[in-house]
Amino acid sequence: MSITITEHRYTADDGAALGYLRRGSGAPLICLPGGPGADVRYLGGLGGLDGHRSLVLVDQRATGRSPVPEDRSRCGYTAQAEDLEALRRHLGAESVDLLAHSAACLTAQEYAAAYPGRVRRLVLVTPVGATAREADAAEVAAIRARQAGEPWYAAAVAAEQELAGGSVDPERARELTLRTVPFVWGRWREEYLDLYRLPMQGAPDWYREAFYAGAPAPGGKAARLARLAGSGARPLVLAGGRDGIVGALPARRVAELHPGSRLVVLPEAGHRLWHEEPQAFLEAVLSHLEGPQ
C-alpha cells in the first residue's frame, strides 16, 4: 500500500508559521517527537499506524519546517502546549487524539491539563516523566549491564564517557553518538544503524535546556502533579522493559499519576517500541484509540 506524505503549515498565537507532515489516511492522530528536538521523521509510520490513521507529525519549534524563535522560551515544553492548541484550531477539531514519544510526553501531558476536554485519547510512548526527566539511574544501569557481553558495548560506554567530558567538536560528537545508539534498543541489530544515517536535522545545541526550562521548581512540583492528575486524560502509557535510555520506571509513575490510565510494558523492547514490537505496539494503540470511552 502506498503511503502519502504531504507538508503543511499552521499559524501559532505569536504569528510563527509552524510546520507538520500528514502521513497516511483516516482520522487524524497528532504525533509529537522526542529528543527533545528530534526531527519528527524518525517516527516514520509508527509501526504501521499510518495504515489506520492520518498521522499529523509535528515539527516542534526550531525543528524541521518550524523556524527558530527569537524568544527561546517558546521552545519550553509548557509553551509548546500552546502551539498544540493552535494546531487543534487549524485542524478544525473539537478534540484531538494525541500521541507523544519520550520527552514530548511532557508537552502532551501539559496540553491535556492546560486545555481540559481537548484531548479525546492520549498515548504516551516511553515517557521520560511527568514534570521533568525522571529516569532512575540504577534501573537504566542495570538494563545496560545486561548487554555487557555484546560486541558493541565497550565502544558505546567509552563514547558516552568522552561525550560527557565535553569539548567535543560537532563531527566527533556525531561519530560518538552513533556508537551509543545500541542503548536505545532492547536488542541491537546492525540494520538499525541505517535509521541514524537518514538525512535528518535536529534542533540547535541549546534546545534541550530551553525545552526543560518549563519544569517546575522543587517547591511547585506537587501542585503541577496534582494539576496533571486532574486533566482527565486517562492515557495509554507504553514502556520498554529493556529501555536503556529512561527505563520503565518513568512510565510506571506516569501511569500511576493519571486515574484511569493503562500501562503496557513490552518486556523485550527498548525506547522505540514501534520498530522492535510493531504488532504489539499497533494492537495496543489502536485498541486505545478506537475502544469505548
PDB file of C-alpha atoms in Angstrom:
ATOM      1  CA  MET A   1       0.000   0.000   0.000  1.00  0.00           C
ATOM      2  CA  SER A   2       1.335   3.428  -0.972  1.00  0.00           C
ATOM      3  CA  ILE A   3       1.527   5.915   1.906  1.00  0.00           C
ATOM      4  CA  THR A   4       1.038   9.587   1.030  1.00  0.00           C
ATOM      5  CA  ILE A   5       3.150  12.205   2.839  1.00  0.00           C
ATOM      6  CA  THR A   6       2.383  15.920   2.479  1.00  0.00           C
ATOM      7  CA  GLU A   7       3.823  19.101   4.056  1.00  0.00           C
ATOM      8  CA  HIS A   8       1.661  21.706   5.805  1.00  0.00           C
ATOM      9  CA  ARG A   9       1.891  24.841   7.945  1.00  0.00           C
ATOM     10  CA  TYR A  10      -0.239  26.494  10.579  1.00  0.00           C
ATOM     11  CA  THR A  11      -0.004  29.818  12.427  1.00  0.00           C
ATOM     12  CA  ALA A  12       0.820  29.888  16.132  1.00  0.00           C
ATOM     13  CA  ASP A  13      -0.561  32.515  18.506  1.00  0.00           C
ATOM     14  CA  ASP A  14       2.626  34.578  18.209  1.00  0.00           C
ATOM     15  CA  GLY A  15       2.343  34.604  14.407  1.00  0.00           C
ATOM     16  CA  ALA A  16       5.025  31.979  13.726  1.00  0.00           C
ATOM     17  CA  ALA A  17       4.405  29.689  10.750  1.00  0.00           C
ATOM     18  CA  LEU A  18       4.948  26.202  12.172  1.00  0.00           C
ATOM     19  CA  GLY A  19       5.158  23.023  10.136  1.00  0.00           C
ATOM     20  CA  TYR A  20       3.838  19.492  10.174  1.00  0.00           C
ATOM     21  CA  LEU A  21       3.595  16.469   7.899  1.00  0.00           C
ATOM     22  CA  ARG A  22       0.493  14.425   7.108  1.00  0.00           C
ATOM     23  CA  ARG A  23       1.209  10.740   6.578  1.00  0.00           C
ATOM     24  CA  GLY A  24      -1.357   8.065   5.792  1.00  0.00           C
ATOM     25  CA  SER A  25      -5.143   8.326   5.754  1.00  0.00           C
ATOM     26  CA  GLY A  26      -8.028   8.107   8.173  1.00  0.00           C
ATOM     27  CA  ALA A  27      -8.892  10.074  11.300  1.00  0.00           C
ATOM     28  CA  PRO A  28      -6.061  12.411  12.347  1.00  0.00           C
ATOM     29  CA  LEU A  29      -3.653  11.484  15.131  1.00  0.00           C
ATOM     30  CA  ILE A  30      -1.309  14.262  16.252  1.00  0.00           C
ATOM     31  CA  CYS A  31       2.184  12.847  16.891  1.00  0.00           C
ATOM     32  CA  LEU A  32       4.933  14.624  18.858  1.00  0.00           C
ATOM     33  CA  PRO A  33       8.601  13.590  18.521  1.00  0.00           C
ATOM     34  CA  GLY A  34      11.006  13.215  21.406  1.00  0.00           C
ATOM     35  CA  GLY A  35      14.650  14.138  21.682  1.00  0.00           C
ATOM     36  CA  PRO A  36      13.876  16.745  22.776  1.00  0.00           C
ATOM     37  CA  GLY A  37      14.205  18.470  19.420  1.00  0.00           C
ATOM     38  CA  ALA A  38      14.480  15.383  17.193  1.00  0.00           C
ATOM     39  CA  ASP A  39      13.420  15.537  13.549  1.00  0.00           C
ATOM     40  CA  VAL A  40       9.845  14.211  13.542  1.00  0.00           C
ATOM     41  CA  ARG A  41      10.556  11.988  10.537  1.00  0.00           C
ATOM     42  CA  TYR A  42      12.283   9.437  12.791  1.00  0.00           C
ATOM     43  CA  LEU A  43       8.805   8.342  13.905  1.00  0.00           C
ATOM     44  CA  GLY A  44       8.211   7.031  10.387  1.00  0.00           C
ATOM     45  CA  GLY A  45       4.857   5.286  10.117  1.00  0.00           C
ATOM     46  CA  LEU A  46       4.896   4.243  13.781  1.00  0.00           C
ATOM     47  CA  GLY A  47       4.910   0.534  13.125  1.00  0.00           C
ATOM     48  CA  GLY A  48       2.145   0.643  10.521  1.00  0.00           C
ATOM     49  CA  LEU A  49      -0.118   3.056  12.383  1.00  0.00           C
ATOM     50  CA  ASP A  50      -0.148   5.218   9.233  1.00  0.00           C
ATOM     51  CA  GLY A  51      -2.156   2.451   7.571  1.00  0.00           C
ATOM     52  CA  HIS A  52      -5.006   3.119  10.011  1.00  0.00           C
ATOM     53  CA  ARG A  53      -4.777   6.815  10.899  1.00  0.00           C
ATOM     54  CA  SER A  54      -3.635  10.050   9.279  1.00  0.00           C
ATOM     55  CA  LEU A  55      -0.517  10.891  11.287  1.00  0.00           C
ATOM     56  CA  VAL A  56      -0.076  14.625  11.912  1.00  0.00           C
ATOM     57  CA  LEU A  57       3.683  14.662  12.510  1.00  0.00           C
ATOM     58  CA  VAL A  58       4.525  17.902  14.293  1.00  0.00           C
ATOM     59  CA  ASP A  59       7.668  19.943  13.708  1.00  0.00           C
ATOM     60  CA  GLN A  60       8.287  21.421  17.143  1.00  0.00           C
ATOM     61  CA  ARG A  61       9.743  24.904  17.471  1.00  0.00           C
ATOM     62  CA  ALA A  62      13.245  25.196  15.917  1.00  0.00           C
ATOM     63  CA  THR A  63      12.976  21.786  14.206  1.00  0.00           C
ATOM     64  CA  GLY A  64      12.091  20.625  10.698  1.00  0.00           C
ATOM     65  CA  ARG A  65       9.867  23.135   8.917  1.00  0.00           C
ATOM     66  CA  SER A  66       9.308  25.252  12.069  1.00  0.00           C
ATOM     67  CA  PRO A  67      11.562  28.307  12.454  1.00  0.00           C
ATOM     68  CA  VAL A  68      13.888  29.089  15.337  1.00  0.00           C
ATOM     69  CA  PRO A  69      12.086  31.654  17.528  1.00  0.00           C
ATOM     70  CA  GLU A  70      13.792  34.830  18.715  1.00  0.00           C
ATOM     71  CA  ASP A  71      12.442  34.062  22.177  1.00  0.00           C
ATOM     72  CA  ARG A  72      13.926  30.694  23.153  1.00  0.00           C
ATOM     73  CA  SER A  73      11.378  30.262  25.925  1.00  0.00           C
ATOM     74  CA  ARG A  74       8.876  29.416  23.157  1.00  0.00           C
ATOM     75  CA  CYS A  75      10.731  26.076  22.907  1.00  0.00           C
ATOM     76  CA  GLY A  76       9.882  25.146  26.507  1.00  0.00           C
ATOM     77  CA  TYR A  77       7.549  22.188  26.728  1.00  0.00           C
ATOM     78  CA  THR A  78       4.910  24.170  28.612  1.00  0.00           C
ATOM     79  CA  ALA A  79       4.956  26.892  25.931  1.00  0.00           C
ATOM     80  CA  GLN A  80       4.711  24.323  23.142  1.00  0.00           C
ATOM     81  CA  ALA A  81       1.410  23.150  24.604  1.00  0.00           C
ATOM     82  CA  GLU A  82       0.063  26.488  23.358  1.00  0.00           C
ATOM     83  CA  ASP A  83       1.252  25.595  19.843  1.00  0.00           C
ATOM     84  CA  LEU A  84      -0.735  22.371  20.068  1.00  0.00           C
ATOM     85  CA  GLU A  85      -3.887  24.340  20.812  1.00  0.00           C
ATOM     86  CA  ALA A  86      -3.249  26.499  17.732  1.00  0.00           C
ATOM     87  CA  LEU A  87      -2.800  23.309  15.693  1.00  0.00           C
ATOM     88  CA  ARG A  88      -6.097  21.922  17.007  1.00  0.00           C
ATOM     89  CA  ARG A  89      -7.895  25.061  15.854  1.00  0.00           C
ATOM     90  CA  HIS A  90      -6.125  24.863  12.495  1.00  0.00           C
ATOM     91  CA  LEU A  91      -7.348  21.284  12.051  1.00  0.00           C
ATOM     92  CA  GLY A  92     -10.890  22.360  12.906  1.00  0.00           C
ATOM     93  CA  ALA A  93     -11.262  19.673  15.567  1.00  0.00           C
ATOM     94  CA  GLU A  94     -13.282  19.983  18.750  1.00  0.00           C
ATOM     95  CA  SER A  95     -10.896  17.499  20.379  1.00  0.00           C
ATOM     96  CA  VAL A  96      -7.841  15.570  19.221  1.00  0.00           C
ATOM     97  CA  ASP A  97      -6.177  12.212  19.554  1.00  0.00           C
ATOM     98  CA  LEU A  98      -2.601  12.773  20.646  1.00  0.00           C
ATOM     99  CA  LEU A  99       0.466  10.502  20.701  1.00  0.00           C
ATOM    100  CA  ALA A 100       3.799  11.604  22.124  1.00  0.00           C
ATOM    101  CA  HIS A 101       7.179   9.902  22.357  1.00  0.00           C
ATOM    102  CA  SER A 102       9.804  10.266  25.078  1.00  0.00           C
ATOM    103  CA  ALA A 103      10.445  13.912  26.083  1.00  0.00           C
ATOM    104  CA  ALA A 104       7.383  15.120  24.166  1.00  0.00           C
ATOM    105  CA  CYS A 105       5.196  13.266  26.659  1.00  0.00           C
ATOM    106  CA  LEU A 106       5.830  16.272  28.917  1.00  0.00           C
ATOM    107  CA  THR A 107       4.270  18.561  26.290  1.00  0.00           C
ATOM    108  CA  ALA A 108       1.335  16.212  25.785  1.00  0.00           C
ATOM    109  CA  GLN A 109       0.552  15.965  29.497  1.00  0.00           C
ATOM    110  CA  GLU A 110       0.816  19.725  29.872  1.00  0.00           C
ATOM    111  CA  TYR A 111      -1.564  20.230  26.962  1.00  0.00           C
ATOM    112  CA  ALA A 112      -4.147  17.851  28.444  1.00  0.00           C
ATOM    113  CA  ALA A 113      -4.027  19.759  31.743  1.00  0.00           C
ATOM    114  CA  ALA A 114      -3.969  23.265  30.227  1.00  0.00           C
ATOM    115  CA  TYR A 115      -6.856  22.608  27.826  1.00  0.00           C
ATOM    116  CA  PRO A 116      -9.340  20.275  29.562  1.00  0.00           C
ATOM    117  CA  GLY A 117     -11.595  18.383  27.206  1.00  0.00           C
ATOM    118  CA  ARG A 118      -9.448  18.994  24.139  1.00  0.00           C
ATOM    119  CA  VAL A 119      -7.750  15.573  24.252  1.00  0.00           C
ATOM    120  CA  ARG A 120     -10.041  12.714  23.265  1.00  0.00           C
ATOM    121  CA  ARG A 121      -7.421   9.953  23.548  1.00  0.00           C
ATOM    122  CA  LEU A 122      -3.824  10.225  24.758  1.00  0.00           C
ATOM    123  CA  VAL A 123      -0.957   7.801  24.085  1.00  0.00           C
ATOM    124  CA  LEU A 124       2.361   8.280  25.909  1.00  0.00           C
ATOM    125  CA  VAL A 125       5.206   6.189  24.477  1.00  0.00           C
ATOM    126  CA  THR A 126       8.259   5.636  26.726  1.00  0.00           C
ATOM    127  CA  PRO A 127       7.704   8.904  28.653  1.00  0.00           C
ATOM    128  CA  VAL A 128      10.643  10.476  30.458  1.00  0.00           C
ATOM    129  CA  GLY A 129       8.437  11.573  33.358  1.00  0.00           C
ATOM    130  CA  ALA A 130       5.530  13.816  34.345  1.00  0.00           C
ATOM    131  CA  THR A 131       7.200  17.169  35.027  1.00  0.00           C
ATOM    132  CA  ALA A 132      10.866  16.596  34.080  1.00  0.00           C
ATOM    133  CA  ARG A 133      13.244  13.835  33.055  1.00  0.00           C
ATOM    134  CA  GLU A 134      12.798  11.367  35.913  1.00  0.00           C
ATOM    135  CA  ALA A 135      14.698   8.211  34.913  1.00  0.00           C
ATOM    136  CA  ASP A 136      16.103   6.043  37.679  1.00  0.00           C
ATOM    137  CA  ALA A 137      19.871   5.805  37.147  1.00  0.00           C
ATOM    138  CA  ALA A 138      20.125   2.435  38.893  1.00  0.00           C
ATOM    139  CA  GLU A 139      17.412   0.893  36.715  1.00  0.00           C
ATOM    140  CA  VAL A 140      18.992   2.212  33.499  1.00  0.00           C
ATOM    141  CA  ALA A 141      22.431   0.972  34.618  1.00  0.00           C
ATOM    142  CA  ALA A 142      21.019  -2.496  35.337  1.00  0.00           C
ATOM    143  CA  ILE A 143      19.340  -2.655  31.903  1.00  0.00           C
ATOM    144  CA  ARG A 144      22.573  -1.665  30.207  1.00  0.00           C
ATOM    145  CA  ALA A 145      24.615  -4.109  32.256  1.00  0.00           C
ATOM    146  CA  ARG A 146      22.566  -6.962  30.803  1.00  0.00           C
ATOM    147  CA  GLN A 147      24.177  -6.117  27.460  1.00  0.00           C
ATOM    148  CA  ALA A 148      27.769  -6.031  28.709  1.00  0.00           C
ATOM    149  CA  GLY A 149      28.674  -9.118  26.698  1.00  0.00           C
ATOM    150  CA  GLU A 150      27.657  -7.570  23.367  1.00  0.00           C
ATOM    151  CA  PRO A 151      30.497  -6.724  20.939  1.00  0.00           C
ATOM    152  CA  TRP A 152      29.468  -3.060  20.712  1.00  0.00           C
ATOM    153  CA  TYR A 153      29.192  -2.483  24.476  1.00  0.00           C
ATOM    154  CA  ALA A 154      32.717  -1.323  25.364  1.00  0.00           C
ATOM    155  CA  ALA A 155      32.823   1.185  22.493  1.00  0.00           C
ATOM    156  CA  ALA A 156      29.399   2.557  23.456  1.00  0.00           C
ATOM    157  CA  VAL A 157      30.443   3.075  27.083  1.00  0.00           C
ATOM    158  CA  ALA A 158      33.697   4.758  26.039  1.00  0.00           C
ATOM    159  CA  ALA A 159      31.808   7.031  23.647  1.00  0.00           C
ATOM    160  CA  GLU A 160      29.398   8.119  26.365  1.00  0.00           C
ATOM    161  CA  GLN A 161      32.278   8.906  28.699  1.00  0.00           C
ATOM    162  CA  GLU A 162      34.001  11.017  26.045  1.00  0.00           C
ATOM    163  CA  LEU A 163      30.771  12.888  25.288  1.00  0.00           C
ATOM    164  CA  ALA A 164      30.215  13.532  28.999  1.00  0.00           C
ATOM    165  CA  GLY A 165      33.672  15.086  29.207  1.00  0.00           C
ATOM    166  CA  GLY A 166      32.617  17.941  26.918  1.00  0.00           C
ATOM    167  CA  SER A 167      34.795  19.919  24.470  1.00  0.00           C
ATOM    168  CA  VAL A 168      33.974  17.594  21.560  1.00  0.00           C
ATOM    169  CA  ASP A 169      33.675  19.122  18.094  1.00  0.00           C
ATOM    170  CA  PRO A 170      30.344  18.515  16.264  1.00  0.00           C
ATOM    171  CA  GLU A 171      31.690  15.947  13.810  1.00  0.00           C
ATOM    172  CA  ARG A 172      33.323  13.924  16.563  1.00  0.00           C
ATOM    173  CA  ALA A 173      30.177  14.215  18.703  1.00  0.00           C
ATOM    174  CA  ARG A 174      28.065  12.755  15.902  1.00  0.00           C
ATOM    175  CA  GLU A 175      30.506   9.848  15.491  1.00  0.00           C
ATOM    176  CA  LEU A 176      30.450   9.159  19.229  1.00  0.00           C
ATOM    177  CA  THR A 177      26.668   9.419  19.419  1.00  0.00           C
ATOM    178  CA  LEU A 178      26.299   6.802  16.711  1.00  0.00           C
ATOM    179  CA  ARG A 179      28.354   4.430  18.857  1.00  0.00           C
ATOM    180  CA  THR A 180      25.924   4.857  21.775  1.00  0.00           C
ATOM    181  CA  VAL A 181      22.673   4.196  19.895  1.00  0.00           C
ATOM    182  CA  PRO A 182      22.551   0.465  20.761  1.00  0.00           C
ATOM    183  CA  PHE A 183      21.434   1.559  24.242  1.00  0.00           C
ATOM    184  CA  VAL A 184      18.192   2.825  22.653  1.00  0.00           C
ATOM    185  CA  TRP A 185      17.203  -0.684  21.621  1.00  0.00           C
ATOM    186  CA  GLY A 186      16.134  -3.752  23.546  1.00  0.00           C
ATOM    187  CA  ARG A 187      18.094  -5.985  21.174  1.00  0.00           C
ATOM    188  CA  TRP A 188      20.531  -4.206  18.877  1.00  0.00           C
ATOM    189  CA  ARG A 189      20.663  -5.036  15.186  1.00  0.00           C
ATOM    190  CA  GLU A 190      23.211  -3.540  12.812  1.00  0.00           C
ATOM    191  CA  GLU A 191      20.469  -2.603  10.342  1.00  0.00           C
ATOM    192  CA  TYR A 192      19.084  -0.145  12.916  1.00  0.00           C
ATOM    193  CA  LEU A 193      22.168   1.998  12.291  1.00  0.00           C
ATOM    194  CA  ASP A 194      20.711   2.999   8.923  1.00  0.00           C
ATOM    195  CA  LEU A 195      17.915   4.831  10.775  1.00  0.00           C
ATOM    196  CA  TYR A 196      20.527   7.194  12.207  1.00  0.00           C
ATOM    197  CA  ARG A 197      22.113   7.909   8.838  1.00  0.00           C
ATOM    198  CA  LEU A 198      18.982   9.281   7.213  1.00  0.00           C
ATOM    199  CA  PRO A 199      19.208  12.987   6.222  1.00  0.00           C
ATOM    200  CA  MET A 200      17.542  14.460   9.280  1.00  0.00           C
ATOM    201  CA  GLN A 201      18.203  17.732  11.067  1.00  0.00           C
ATOM    202  CA  GLY A 202      17.868  18.006  14.818  1.00  0.00           C
ATOM    203  CA  ALA A 203      17.392  21.138  16.901  1.00  0.00           C
ATOM    204  CA  PRO A 204      20.154  23.607  17.898  1.00  0.00           C
ATOM    205  CA  ASP A 205      22.549  22.706  20.723  1.00  0.00           C
ATOM    206  CA  TRP A 206      20.741  24.986  23.188  1.00  0.00           C
ATOM    207  CA  TYR A 207      17.346  23.359  22.585  1.00  0.00           C
ATOM    208  CA  ARG A 208      17.446  20.767  25.366  1.00  0.00           C
ATOM    209  CA  GLU A 209      17.989  23.382  28.074  1.00  0.00           C
ATOM    210  CA  ALA A 210      15.214  25.571  26.663  1.00  0.00           C
ATOM    211  CA  PHE A 211      12.801  22.639  26.403  1.00  0.00           C
ATOM    212  CA  TYR A 212      13.151  21.582  30.038  1.00  0.00           C
ATOM    213  CA  ALA A 213      13.113  25.164  31.333  1.00  0.00           C
ATOM    214  CA  GLY A 214       9.345  24.857  31.789  1.00  0.00           C
ATOM    215  CA  ALA A 215       9.762  22.255  34.527  1.00  0.00           C
ATOM    216  CA  PRO A 216       8.539  23.408  37.952  1.00  0.00           C
ATOM    217  CA  ALA A 217      10.885  24.325  40.770  1.00  0.00           C
ATOM    218  CA  PRO A 218      11.016  21.700  43.532  1.00  0.00           C
ATOM    219  CA  GLY A 219       8.506  23.656  45.613  1.00  0.00           C
ATOM    220  CA  GLY A 220       5.984  23.714  42.781  1.00  0.00           C
ATOM    221  CA  LYS A 221       6.226  20.087  41.700  1.00  0.00           C
ATOM    222  CA  ALA A 222       3.412  18.803  43.922  1.00  0.00           C
ATOM    223  CA  ALA A 223       0.996  21.397  42.562  1.00  0.00           C
ATOM    224  CA  ARG A 224       1.963  20.563  38.973  1.00  0.00           C
ATOM    225  CA  LEU A 225       1.474  16.841  39.572  1.00  0.00           C
ATOM    226  CA  ALA A 226      -1.974  17.450  41.061  1.00  0.00           C
ATOM    227  CA  ARG A 227      -2.875  19.578  38.055  1.00  0.00           C
ATOM    228  CA  LEU A 228      -1.760  16.877  35.608  1.00  0.00           C
ATOM    229  CA  ALA A 229      -3.598  14.189  37.558  1.00  0.00           C
ATOM    230  CA  GLY A 230      -6.785  16.224  37.270  1.00  0.00           C
ATOM    231  CA  SER A 231      -6.638  16.506  33.487  1.00  0.00           C
ATOM    232  CA  GLY A 232      -8.971  13.536  32.972  1.00  0.00           C
ATOM    233  CA  ALA A 233      -6.764  12.312  30.108  1.00  0.00           C
ATOM    234  CA  ARG A 234      -6.680   8.583  31.077  1.00  0.00           C
ATOM    235  CA  PRO A 235      -3.697   7.822  28.819  1.00  0.00           C
ATOM    236  CA  LEU A 236      -2.345   4.609  27.420  1.00  0.00           C
ATOM    237  CA  VAL A 237       1.247   4.508  28.692  1.00  0.00           C
ATOM    238  CA  LEU A 238       3.732   2.291  26.851  1.00  0.00           C
ATOM    239  CA  ALA A 239       7.177   1.289  28.100  1.00  0.00           C
ATOM    240  CA  GLY A 240      10.021  -0.996  27.083  1.00  0.00           C
ATOM    241  CA  GLY A 241      11.399  -3.389  29.664  1.00  0.00           C
ATOM    242  CA  ARG A 242      14.867  -3.126  28.085  1.00  0.00           C
ATOM    243  CA  ASP A 243      14.823   0.655  27.559  1.00  0.00           C
ATOM    244  CA  GLY A 244      18.434   1.721  28.130  1.00  0.00           C
ATOM    245  CA  ILE A 245      17.555   5.413  27.848  1.00  0.00           C
ATOM    246  CA  VAL A 246      14.988   6.004  30.607  1.00  0.00           C
ATOM    247  CA  GLY A 247      13.973   2.524  31.761  1.00  0.00           C
ATOM    248  CA  ALA A 248      10.366   1.698  32.602  1.00  0.00           C
ATOM    249  CA  LEU A 249      10.064   3.496  35.947  1.00  0.00           C
ATOM    250  CA  PRO A 250       9.009   6.890  34.492  1.00  0.00           C
ATOM    251  CA  ALA A 251       6.198   5.190  32.564  1.00  0.00           C
ATOM    252  CA  ARG A 252       5.013   3.404  35.690  1.00  0.00           C
ATOM    253  CA  ARG A 253       4.959   6.660  37.639  1.00  0.00           C
ATOM    254  CA  VAL A 254       3.127   8.493  34.854  1.00  0.00           C
ATOM    255  CA  ALA A 255       0.516   5.734  34.706  1.00  0.00           C
ATOM    256  CA  GLU A 256       0.081   5.864  38.484  1.00  0.00           C
ATOM    257  CA  LEU A 257      -0.396   9.641  38.320  1.00  0.00           C
ATOM    258  CA  HIS A 258      -3.308   9.613  35.863  1.00  0.00           C
ATOM    259  CA  PRO A 259      -6.526   7.971  37.121  1.00  0.00           C
ATOM    260  CA  GLY A 260      -7.976   5.536  34.601  1.00  0.00           C
ATOM    261  CA  SER A 261      -4.707   5.110  32.699  1.00  0.00           C
ATOM    262  CA  ARG A 262      -3.493   1.817  31.250  1.00  0.00           C
ATOM    263  CA  LEU A 263       0.150   0.732  31.405  1.00  0.00           C
ATOM    264  CA  VAL A 264       1.594  -1.682  28.846  1.00  0.00           C
ATOM    265  CA  VAL A 265       5.219  -2.813  29.234  1.00  0.00           C
ATOM    266  CA  LEU A 266       6.753  -4.701  26.318  1.00  0.00           C
ATOM    267  CA  PRO A 267       9.436  -6.625  28.234  1.00  0.00           C
ATOM    268  CA  GLU A 268      11.936  -7.196  25.424  1.00  0.00           C
ATOM    269  CA  ALA A 269      11.661  -3.783  23.721  1.00  0.00           C
ATOM    270  CA  GLY A 270      13.747  -0.650  24.160  1.00  0.00           C
ATOM    271  CA  HIS A 271      12.958   3.038  23.647  1.00  0.00           C
ATOM    272  CA  ARG A 272      11.478   2.746  20.116  1.00  0.00           C
ATOM    273  CA  LEU A 273       8.752   0.182  20.622  1.00  0.00           C
ATOM    274  CA  TRP A 274       7.160   0.519  17.202  1.00  0.00           C
ATOM    275  CA  HIS A 275      10.315  -0.780  15.496  1.00  0.00           C
ATOM    276  CA  GLU A 276      11.013  -3.704  17.797  1.00  0.00           C
ATOM    277  CA  GLU A 277       7.466  -4.824  18.608  1.00  0.00           C
ATOM    278  CA  PRO A 278       5.348  -3.313  15.810  1.00  0.00           C
ATOM    279  CA  GLN A 279       2.409  -5.697  16.106  1.00  0.00           C
ATOM    280  CA  ALA A 280       2.085  -5.425  19.874  1.00  0.00           C
ATOM    281  CA  PHE A 281       2.530  -1.658  19.637  1.00  0.00           C
ATOM    282  CA  LEU A 282      -0.092  -1.334  16.903  1.00  0.00           C
ATOM    283  CA  GLU A 283      -2.644  -3.506  18.688  1.00  0.00           C
ATOM    284  CA  ALA A 284      -2.276  -1.614  21.972  1.00  0.00           C
ATOM    285  CA  VAL A 285      -2.516   1.831  20.369  1.00  0.00           C
ATOM    286  CA  LEU A 286      -5.452   1.035  18.074  1.00  0.00           C
ATOM    287  CA  SER A 287      -7.332  -0.640  20.915  1.00  0.00           C
ATOM    288  CA  HIS A 288      -6.950   2.526  22.985  1.00  0.00           C
ATOM    289  CA  LEU A 289      -7.821   4.933  20.162  1.00  0.00           C
ATOM    290  CA  GLU A 290     -10.812   3.001  18.869  1.00  0.00           C
ATOM    291  CA  GLY A 291     -12.158   1.409  22.054  1.00  0.00           C
ATOM    292  CA  PRO A 292     -15.123   2.680  24.113  1.00  0.00           C
ATOM    293  CA  GLN A 293     -14.719   5.851  26.148  1.00  0.00           C
TER     294      GLN A 293
END
